[in-house]
C-alpha positions as a printed NumPy array, in Angstrom:
array([[  35.333,  -57.417,  -51.871],
       [  33.065,  -60.43 ,  -51.47 ],
       [  33.313,  -63.184,  -54.063],
       [  30.069,  -64.866,  -53.11 ],
       [  29.556,  -68.37 ,  -51.851],
       [  32.061,  -71.095,  -52.57 ],
       [  31.391,  -73.35 ,  -55.539],
       [  31.149,  -77.072,  -54.893],
       [  33.722,  -79.117,  -56.801],
       [  33.425,  -82.9  ,  -56.646],
       [  36.332,  -85.191,  -57.489],
       [  35.371,  -88.738,  -58.457],
       [  38.498,  -90.886,  -58.297],
       [  40.048,  -94.317,  -57.858],
       [  43.532,  -94.833,  -56.422],
       [  44.389,  -97.321,  -59.182],
       [  44.295,  -94.313,  -61.537],
       [  47.551,  -92.296,  -61.461],
       [  45.844,  -89.456,  -63.322],
       [  43.375,  -89.255,  -60.441],
       [  46.325,  -88.653,  -58.127],
       [  47.466,  -85.711,  -60.239],
       [  43.98 ,  -84.216,  -60.258],
       [  43.661,  -84.749,  -56.516],
       [  46.928,  -82.992,  -55.66 ],
       [  46.254,  -80.014,  -57.918],
       [  42.749,  -79.483,  -56.552],
       [  44.049,  -79.734,  -52.988],
       [  46.647,  -77.045,  -53.778],
       [  43.941,  -74.765,  -55.14 ],
       [  41.526,  -75.05 ,  -52.214],
       [  43.367,  -72.091,  -50.623],
       [  43.477,  -70.192,  -53.915],
       [  40.085,  -70.668,  -55.55 ],
       [  36.716,  -69.957,  -53.969],
       [  35.716,  -73.632,  -53.887],
       [  34.689,  -76.415,  -51.551],
       [  36.334,  -79.661,  -52.666],
       [  34.384,  -82.862,  -52.041],
       [  36.206,  -86.165,  -52.459],
       [  34.103,  -88.933,  -54.031],
       [  35.858,  -92.328,  -53.967],
       [  34.422,  -94.569,  -56.699],
       [  35.328,  -97.774,  -58.56 ],
       [  37.062,  -97.364,  -61.908],
       [  36.277, -100.929,  -62.962],
       [  32.58 , -100.183,  -62.576],
       [  32.949,  -97.029,  -64.675],
       [  34.655,  -98.987,  -67.457],
       [  31.835, -101.52 ,  -67.39 ],
       [  29.098,  -98.894,  -67.284],
       [  30.593,  -96.786,  -70.081],
       [  31.943,  -99.553,  -72.3  ],
       [  35.482,  -98.183,  -72.056],
       [  38.637, -100.316,  -71.789],
       [  41.503,  -99.997,  -69.314],
       [  44.993,  -99.083,  -70.621],
       [  46.345, -102.616,  -70.113],
       [  43.85 , -103.807,  -72.744],
       [  45.144, -101.302,  -75.319],
       [  48.911, -101.836,  -75.869],
       [  49.596,  -98.46 ,  -77.487],
       [  47.694,  -96.635,  -74.725],
       [  49.606,  -98.57 ,  -72.07 ],
       [  53.023,  -97.818,  -73.597],
       [  52.184,  -94.127,  -73.929],
       [  50.969,  -93.968,  -70.325],
       [  54.323,  -95.116,  -68.941],
       [  56.167,  -92.318,  -70.774],
       [  53.451,  -89.799,  -70.027],
       [  53.487,  -90.418,  -66.282],
       [  57.234,  -89.782,  -66.045],
       [  56.78 ,  -86.349,  -67.624],
       [  53.69 ,  -85.549,  -65.59 ],
       [  55.403,  -86.499,  -62.335],
       [  57.996,  -83.775,  -62.909],
       [  55.507,  -81.199,  -64.182],
       [  53.007,  -81.654,  -61.348],
       [  55.673,  -82.297,  -58.682],
       [  54.034,  -85.556,  -57.609],
       [  56.477,  -88.368,  -56.659],
       [  55.384,  -91.018,  -59.153],
       [  57.384,  -94.119,  -60.012],
       [  55.858,  -96.737,  -62.264],
       [  55.332, -100.123,  -60.572],
       [  57.475, -102.995,  -61.82 ],
       [  54.372, -104.597,  -63.336],
       [  51.605, -102.012,  -63.865],
       [  49.439, -104.567,  -65.676],
       [  49.459, -106.745,  -62.564],
       [  48.401, -103.759,  -60.46 ],
       [  45.468, -103.092,  -62.775],
       [  44.522, -106.775,  -62.962],
       [  44.449, -107.07 ,  -59.164],
       [  42.059, -104.156,  -59.173],
       [  41.082, -101.629,  -56.552],
       [  37.665, -102.8  ,  -55.387],
       [  38.845, -103.671,  -51.874],
       [  40.783, -100.397,  -51.592],
       [  37.87 ,  -98.263,  -52.758],
       [  35.519,  -99.99 ,  -50.328],
       [  38.031,  -99.189,  -47.602],
       [  38.12 ,  -95.525,  -48.633],
       [  34.332,  -95.47 ,  -48.772],
       [  34.331,  -96.744,  -45.196],
       [  36.746,  -93.952,  -44.245],
       [  34.439,  -91.41 ,  -45.895],
       [  31.426,  -92.809,  -44.043],
       [  33.218,  -92.364,  -40.717],
       [  34.514,  -88.881,  -41.531],
       [  33.036,  -86.055,  -39.499],
       [  33.279,  -82.455,  -40.668],
       [  35.376,  -82.681,  -43.817],
       [  37.592,  -85.026,  -45.814],
       [  40.842,  -84.726,  -43.854],
       [  41.291,  -88.406,  -43.044],
       [  39.984,  -89.49 ,  -46.442],
       [  42.538,  -87.192,  -48.057],
       [  45.41 ,  -88.617,  -46.008],
       [  44.551,  -92.266,  -46.598],
       [  43.811,  -91.747,  -50.296],
       [  47.234,  -90.151,  -50.748],
       [  48.897,  -92.987,  -48.855],
       [  47.268,  -95.584,  -51.112],
       [  48.381,  -93.681,  -54.214],
       [  51.885,  -93.593,  -52.739],
       [  51.773,  -97.329,  -52.144],
       [  50.949,  -98.112,  -55.777],
       [  52.496,  -95.327,  -57.813],
       [  55.521,  -94.384,  -55.722],
       [  56.596,  -97.398,  -53.625],
       [  55.222, -100.334,  -55.687],
       [  53.286, -101.808,  -52.764],
       [  50.041, -103.74 ,  -52.637],
       [  46.574, -102.242,  -52.068],
       [  44.485, -105.266,  -53.028],
       [  44.501, -106.989,  -49.628],
       [  42.834, -105.818,  -46.431],
       [  46.115, -106.417,  -44.583],
       [  47.802, -103.893,  -46.887],
       [  45.088, -101.337,  -46.193],
       [  45.417, -101.906,  -42.454],
       [  49.144, -101.298,  -42.806],
       [  48.448,  -98.013,  -44.582],
       [  46.101,  -96.863,  -41.832],
       [  48.561,  -97.753,  -39.087],
       [  51.379,  -95.978,  -40.942],
       [  49.332,  -92.779,  -40.774],
       [  48.952,  -93.136,  -37.024],
       [  45.384,  -94.402,  -36.81 ],
       [  44.737,  -96.436,  -33.646],
       [  44.671, -100.183,  -34.239],
       [  41.1  , -100.395,  -32.975],
       [  39.951,  -97.79 ,  -35.491],
       [  41.712,  -99.557,  -38.349],
       [  39.975, -102.796,  -37.377],
       [  36.611, -101.02 ,  -37.395],
       [  37.304,  -99.558,  -40.839],
       [  38.277, -102.971,  -42.217],
       [  35.085, -104.459,  -40.821],
       [  32.989, -101.605,  -42.21 ],
       [  34.669, -101.975,  -45.616],
       [  33.238, -105.483,  -45.931],
       [  29.718, -104.449,  -44.927],
       [  26.813, -104.406,  -47.358],
       [  26.121, -100.746,  -46.629],
       [  29.596,  -99.708,  -47.805],
       [  29.411, -101.964,  -50.854],
       [  26.092, -100.338,  -51.759],
       [  27.492,  -96.848,  -51.148],
       [  30.477,  -97.426,  -53.44 ],
       [  28.213,  -98.868,  -56.12 ],
       [  25.894,  -95.859,  -55.881],
       [  28.775,  -93.373,  -56.128],
       [  30.191,  -95.219,  -59.127],
       [  26.784,  -95.212,  -60.826],
       [  26.499,  -91.485,  -60.122],
       [  29.813,  -90.926,  -61.896],
       [  28.571,  -92.925,  -64.899],
       [  25.379,  -90.848,  -64.936],
       [  27.555,  -87.733,  -65.155],
       [  29.117,  -89.279,  -68.251],
       [  32.287,  -90.766,  -66.761],
       [  34.311,  -93.141,  -68.929],
       [  37.444,  -92.945,  -66.778],
       [  38.948,  -91.024,  -63.865],
       [  39.486,  -88.436,  -62.612],
       [  36.052,  -86.951,  -63.164],
       [  35.654,  -83.409,  -61.854],
       [  32.171,  -81.974,  -61.437],
       [  31.92 ,  -78.221,  -60.818],
       [  28.535,  -76.943,  -59.732],
       [  28.099,  -73.523,  -61.346],
       [  24.859,  -71.519,  -61.32 ],
       [  22.771,  -74.558,  -60.514],
       [  24.191,  -76.851,  -63.176],
       [  27.136,  -79.258,  -63.343],
       [  30.171,  -78.569,  -65.508],
       [  31.941,  -81.869,  -66.21 ],
       [  35.686,  -82.281,  -66.793],
       [  37.609,  -85.493,  -67.43 ],
       [  41.302,  -85.962,  -66.784],
       [  44.105,  -84.017,  -65.141],
       [  44.725,  -81.598,  -68.017],
       [  41.562,  -79.488,  -68.056],
       [  42.297,  -77.137,  -65.178],
       [  42.726,  -74.015,  -67.288],
       [  39.307,  -74.524,  -68.866],
       [  37.818,  -75.479,  -65.52 ],
       [  39.151,  -72.269,  -63.952],
       [  37.537,  -70.246,  -66.742],
       [  34.182,  -71.948,  -66.162],
       [  34.169,  -71.26 ,  -62.422],
       [  35.478,  -67.704,  -62.746],
       [  38.953,  -68.331,  -61.346],
       [  42.561,  -67.981,  -62.507],
       [  44.78 ,  -70.939,  -63.424],
       [  48.34 ,  -70.399,  -62.207],
       [  49.863,  -73.708,  -63.167],
       [  50.033,  -76.967,  -61.224],
       [  52.061,  -75.447,  -58.373],
       [  50.485,  -72.113,  -57.375],
       [  52.479,  -72.141,  -54.141],
       [  55.637,  -71.481,  -56.166],
       [  54.126,  -68.266,  -57.499],
       [  53.252,  -67.147,  -53.987],
       [  56.781,  -67.844,  -52.756],
       [  58.133,  -65.652,  -55.547],
       [  55.651,  -62.911,  -54.648],
       [  56.694,  -63.09 ,  -51.006],
       [  60.295,  -62.26 ,  -51.991],
       [  59.279,  -58.856,  -53.387],
       [  60.438,  -56.044,  -51.018],
       [  57.744,  -55.16 ,  -48.5  ],
       [  57.239,  -51.587,  -49.794],
       [  56.029,  -53.05 ,  -53.101],
       [  53.205,  -55.184,  -51.778],
       [  50.884,  -55.646,  -48.87 ],
       [  52.403,  -58.235,  -46.553],
       [  48.952,  -59.291,  -45.396],
       [  48.017,  -60.708,  -48.802],
       [  46.181,  -64.028,  -49.031],
       [  46.477,  -66.622,  -51.759],
       [  42.921,  -65.961,  -52.869],
       [  43.338,  -62.175,  -52.997],
       [  46.503,  -62.537,  -55.065],
       [  44.695,  -64.808,  -57.514],
       [  41.985,  -62.177,  -57.932],
       [  44.536,  -59.583,  -59.063],
       [  46.001,  -61.684,  -61.862]])
């Protein structure tokens, strides 16, 4: 049975935001489950704070203290290998402008999808929120690209492009677009449903989001459910099932 055309889901994110990482990983897991096309939209969280009048967690002591405890729980729940940096305030103070310009450059060079953008975004999240490494210097970003196997010449081109006015303007425009959608932090998820945007903030709105786009929420790790299903004796299910067809039956 046809489920119609795929719905566009845009993820506005910044790698300095650990909650963006959670949202990113969950949406990636669901691209084979839900009838969606996921579009990654790297943007600058500092610009969103400025445009919305919001304040970062390091400026609100109680929010900052809660975040450290919260991330430890969320890491286990979402199965994302988070480890708080030794000095999270320093990470936030250094900012992510250089990193997000680099990712914007990657996106500008991407042809036919977000594969490379996905890989490098994840690596930068790993650098900050898993290995306590720097992302504020171009040398650190070059190191990340080389670690993923990008040719040195391509990394050099990306670094050069990241400092160009066109990329600076592109990142600014994407950030302003997020603010126009009502962003006051990240992740911001925009689902295009029946010609209008449905806006969701944070990494804890997936059940409601699924309802709005006509899908089923199966927790943060749908692959675990499918592994359990695959263990059922073959006479009890069709071995040619797909993730999406299974989701439709629930």
